[in-house]
């Protein structure tokens, strides 16, 4: 027989506790839930959205009836528990049902506090706690004109806004000087009031209600200062009181709420309490986060897991009224020892105030812009010292926003999308293997080892895992050295190192033959530094660049012939078709950059296909100048202003087969419609009536970056020259595998612009480029076809 | 065991692999920078990548598909990845390279 667990209260705290128990041990208990309301479990917080007609009742149901069925939970609904016998462990409901229990959870929640004044029982005086209350208010709003909400707290204001949205004339009556006085300081409270007044709410501040007027139904209010107000309806929203009626009929200790210890146990064996009805350490919480924290502790206790004692909660609030963004957390009173930092932006009408005690944030109030709420909350919760932060900073640069906080991410949040590595896996690896750098994490988990976009996030996870210890970013280009690209290149010049072996030896790489990361990089730097002296090292190139074909996932290769500017002709198409048929090519596809690719070619067939195609390689396999995309341009298009195809072909011809730190993509459009997407090209041209706009540093792909307008020039020759100068500047200063967008960001756009637009420097770079690539720009396919030794060495398979 | 002739040492490019097919077995033969010759199965245990096309560093090869690092002596995949491929004995006699299959 399973033990019987009875939950009294079908609300958020209790049902969440049951969910947590089911997560831990779904078969442990036979569960019964007793509820007063006629609905299944719903999200009470969203009632104000229902009142504001932003959501429907069915949308706020969190656990529909099927959930109870699926989990074999008996639901006794619309039938409150009225008696509890803790000796015989029995509960009686209003309809007379008797339910026995082995363990019982009290989660009876709370009720709206109704002011004990004359007339409080009159029809038309309501609380705002349940779906029924909400529906009553909606109904009343159709019949009546005027409403008064007593209480300018969170719930009162949400109720008032809801009624206002239904077309009522709404006045909020508040006892204190400013609204939401427990969550806001005076300034934020007044800002809120001003915003709400703009939306049409009326306020009577510092008014104490003495009497509710009316004979059969409410007609008005009388205040202690002798004034009165007419109204058709009163919403009491001055606070909540724990619902403890049932508990009080037993020997369970009740104070303001049902008294529980750190494990949510009451003084009576096998009876527990969670949520708004529970009092822990003198605190009763009326917010949702603490309820859920309590539920977790109780679930651990009830499933025999080692439970961490509940130690109270730090709470935060935000208001669900559009146009009034506010956020409040922690202690927001300046008492002895607590000082504050505040910032008011009268232009954007935003306000921030941070409360600090002994260098630690203890409270925060935000008004107008709450985007940083989570960040401050984490600082607060972690008791972080604020010494590392700038306390006041005005007008710092746009774009310095704090990154999303990884500490808040769940363990199953995928950090590295390429390899499917989640936060939990990374955290485990960091802890178990004492990892201290991003490179270590990559080595042990693969996260960050593919596209690398997630490296900064891995850094954040690392910092979080190591308790905020500053992680020294790895400076070396790979695991084989601590040297940076600049240090290596400087030494290559200074010591005149002309081969990889020398670099590895002289610069004391820990791995004497390097790794797949540094080998191609060093080879590239040497090629740029010593174009004549250094002999390109095939064994250091990645297979694609060694074989002039892209390796595919099954070990076959692709063949992509060059079609400058994306322009082809019937002869080429016939040849491609013939070859594809003859060699049984499994896939023929138009590529992303306007070329035709043959996919699934066997390595041994590559030289034969190249020979028969008699076309040049498109270079689609290389970190190099790629094919140039063009639109059809002025020759055919009614919008075209320039011969984009012609210019694209010239650019391609002029710079094809030149190695660059990463692929270098170009596009030429003949008008601002930019059909070739010049805005995401490393070098993008847009033809206009008076010439050519040149955009640089646009990248599609892993990290999308929009290209920036460099200049507008009048002639094609200027476009071509600026392109060449940029190529060489990128070759000379780029980090291997760094795209142009991060390169420009690193060097500085203004610096790049100055260099490229200075005619002298441009000519110097162009000359350097031509010298460097002289004799190195032949069609590599031809070279293989003509060179028997290479063919034999690299393109054959031995058979025995 | 059969002694299979791969070819002359001079026909193998240093630090580049060559695929040899013996019956059903695909074998990757590597000439290291110190002219020793190593042979392992030419199929990466991860996604069947052709190891002969990988980057050779010292006594290791890195699979060209996803960078698995494999010891050329014993075929063992290095951490954090797991697995192993078969390693073959090689013999170099008077400039001729053989693999024991």
XYZ file of N, CA and C in Angstrom, chain A residues 433 442-446 501 511 513-516 519 537-539 541-543 546-547 551-555 557 603 789 792-794 796-800, chain B residues 4-5 10-23 33 47-48 50 52-58 62 64-69 79-81:
222
model
N 36.951 18.267 -13.008
C 38.308 18.239 -13.551
C 39.084 19.507 -13.245
N 36.808 23.542 -23.505
C 36.659 23.054 -24.870
C 37.330 21.692 -25.019
N 38.489 21.562 -24.424
C 39.229 20.320 -24.539
C 38.464 19.159 -23.906
N 37.859 19.422 -22.779
C 37.210 18.324 -22.060
C 35.758 18.083 -22.452
N 35.115 19.086 -22.991
C 33.691 18.890 -23.285
C 33.360 19.093 -24.753
N 34.289 19.665 -25.527
C 34.045 20.005 -26.928
C 33.272 21.311 -27.075
N 58.807 24.778 -38.840
C 59.679 24.090 -37.889
C 60.471 25.095 -37.054
N 54.082 21.979 -28.157
C 53.865 20.840 -29.046
C 54.733 21.072 -30.288
N 55.182 19.924 -33.121
C 54.631 19.925 -34.476
C 53.249 20.566 -34.526
N 52.887 21.259 -33.460
C 51.655 22.033 -33.495
C 50.390 21.199 -33.509
N 49.310 21.853 -33.857
C 48.000 21.206 -33.877
C 47.223 21.747 -35.077
N 46.045 21.188 -35.336
C 45.306 21.653 -36.517
C 44.898 23.131 -36.445
N 48.883 25.106 -36.975
C 49.674 24.769 -38.168
C 49.271 25.602 -39.384
N 53.499 25.045 -47.075
C 53.594 23.686 -46.534
C 52.256 22.979 -46.661
N 52.181 22.103 -47.618
C 50.916 21.396 -47.845
C 50.473 20.614 -46.634
N 51.444 20.044 -45.913
C 51.071 19.200 -44.782
C 50.503 20.020 -43.620
N 48.350 22.513 -44.272
C 47.045 23.007 -44.706
C 45.966 21.992 -44.361
N 44.812 22.503 -44.100
C 43.667 21.631 -43.881
C 43.373 20.898 -45.187
N 42.830 19.702 -45.076
C 42.648 18.834 -46.251
C 41.989 19.561 -47.429
N 44.531 21.508 -49.106
C 45.614 20.660 -49.606
C 45.183 19.983 -50.901
N 43.904 19.589 -50.931
C 43.414 18.848 -52.102
C 42.610 19.713 -53.059
N 36.081 18.552 -48.292
C 35.758 17.209 -47.840
C 34.307 17.197 -47.346
N 33.585 16.132 -47.655
C 32.182 16.009 -47.265
C 32.071 15.054 -46.079
N 30.878 14.959 -45.513
C 30.755 14.176 -44.279
C 31.027 12.686 -44.465
N 30.973 12.196 -45.699
C 31.242 10.770 -45.903
C 32.640 10.530 -46.470
N 33.476 11.563 -46.435
C 34.838 11.385 -46.911
C 34.998 11.612 -48.412
N 34.330 14.276 -51.825
C 34.687 15.687 -51.983
C 33.702 16.392 -52.906
N 37.883 10.891 -54.166
C 39.166 11.584 -54.251
C 39.929 11.210 -55.524
N 53.655 13.633 -59.780
C 54.082 13.255 -58.432
C 52.989 13.591 -57.413
N 50.056 11.330 -57.752
C 50.354 10.027 -57.181
C 50.301 10.074 -55.654
N 50.946 11.105 -55.092
C 51.063 11.192 -53.633
C 49.732 11.450 -52.945
N 48.977 12.368 -53.506
C 47.806 12.850 -52.776
C 46.464 12.343 -53.278
N 45.777 9.257 -54.927
C 45.571 7.845 -55.241
C 45.337 7.054 -53.960
N 44.739 5.895 -54.137
C 44.527 4.979 -53.031
C 45.234 3.685 -53.411
N 46.023 3.130 -52.434
C 46.710 1.874 -52.721
C 45.756 0.693 -52.585
N 45.909 -0.296 -53.429
C 45.044 -1.480 -53.297
C 45.893 -2.732 -53.318
N 45.561 -3.657 -52.454
C 46.315 -4.912 -52.433
C 45.350 -6.093 -52.369
N 51.916 -6.786 -46.437
C 51.403 -6.111 -47.640
C 52.338 -4.967 -48.015
N 52.739 -4.927 -49.238
C 53.628 -3.855 -49.709
C 52.819 -2.588 -49.960
N 59.850 6.870 -50.249
C 59.935 8.162 -50.930
C 58.592 8.559 -51.568
N 57.736 7.579 -51.789
C 56.437 7.906 -52.391
C 55.428 8.417 -51.360
N 55.799 8.283 -50.103
C 54.900 8.786 -49.048
C 55.353 10.192 -48.652
N 54.433 11.128 -48.704
C 54.785 12.500 -48.335
C 54.803 12.613 -46.819
N 55.830 13.266 -46.255
C 55.925 13.372 -44.799
C 54.705 14.088 -44.220
N 54.242 13.583 -43.115
C 53.109 14.157 -42.386
C 51.837 14.269 -43.232
N 51.731 13.375 -44.223
C 50.468 13.283 -44.944
C 50.131 11.806 -45.094
N 48.868 11.495 -44.956
C 48.480 10.091 -44.963
C 48.194 9.570 -46.360
N 48.177 8.238 -46.447
C 47.793 7.606 -47.707
C 46.889 6.427 -47.385
N 45.823 6.311 -48.162
C 44.894 5.224 -47.896
C 45.289 3.981 -48.687
N 45.275 2.820 -48.003
C 45.542 1.537 -48.638
C 44.325 0.648 -48.372
N 43.804 0.036 -49.397
C 42.671 -0.856 -49.178
C 43.127 -2.292 -49.364
N 42.972 -3.077 -48.302
C 43.365 -4.487 -48.356
C 42.107 -5.306 -48.095
N 41.591 -5.914 -49.132
C 40.327 -6.642 -48.971
C 39.243 -5.665 -48.547
N 57.422 12.848 -39.328
C 58.506 13.762 -39.702
C 59.874 13.129 -39.497
N 32.624 9.561 -36.724
C 31.695 9.628 -37.856
C 32.346 9.083 -39.131
N 33.196 8.099 -38.958
C 33.825 7.405 -40.085
C 34.687 8.303 -40.966
N 37.789 9.953 -42.899
C 39.007 9.357 -43.443
C 40.246 9.941 -42.778
N 43.296 9.388 -43.060
C 44.445 9.643 -43.932
C 44.487 11.102 -44.383
N 43.357 11.790 -44.343
C 43.322 13.192 -44.784
C 43.531 14.164 -43.625
N 43.803 13.638 -42.443
C 43.917 14.502 -41.270
C 45.263 15.184 -41.150
N 45.350 16.094 -40.190
C 46.611 16.775 -39.898
C 47.444 15.872 -38.989
N 48.722 15.686 -39.366
C 49.599 14.834 -38.571
C 50.516 15.711 -37.737
N 50.531 15.436 -36.428
C 51.429 16.172 -35.544
C 52.099 15.164 -34.635
N 53.426 15.030 -34.754
C 54.149 14.050 -33.951
C 53.591 12.668 -34.203
N 44.818 14.130 -36.445
C 43.538 14.756 -36.098
C 42.559 14.496 -37.234
N 39.930 14.809 -40.002
C 39.561 16.026 -40.732
C 38.099 16.444 -40.522
N 37.260 15.520 -40.096
C 35.845 15.892 -39.969
C 35.561 16.665 -38.678
N 35.928 16.116 -37.528
C 35.585 16.804 -36.284
C 36.730 16.816 -35.286
N 37.949 16.699 -35.799
C 39.112 16.940 -34.951
C 39.369 15.909 -33.852
N 38.863 14.703 -33.982
C 39.242 13.671 -33.010
C 40.753 13.464 -33.110
N 41.389 13.366 -31.929
C 42.843 13.201 -31.906
C 43.158 11.732 -31.619
N 41.422 12.027 -25.093
C 40.388 12.781 -24.367
C 40.136 14.126 -25.010
N 38.967 14.696 -24.909
C 37.810 14.205 -24.161
C 36.993 13.174 -24.930
N 37.402 12.862 -26.146
C 36.624 11.912 -26.934
C 37.020 10.491 -26.562
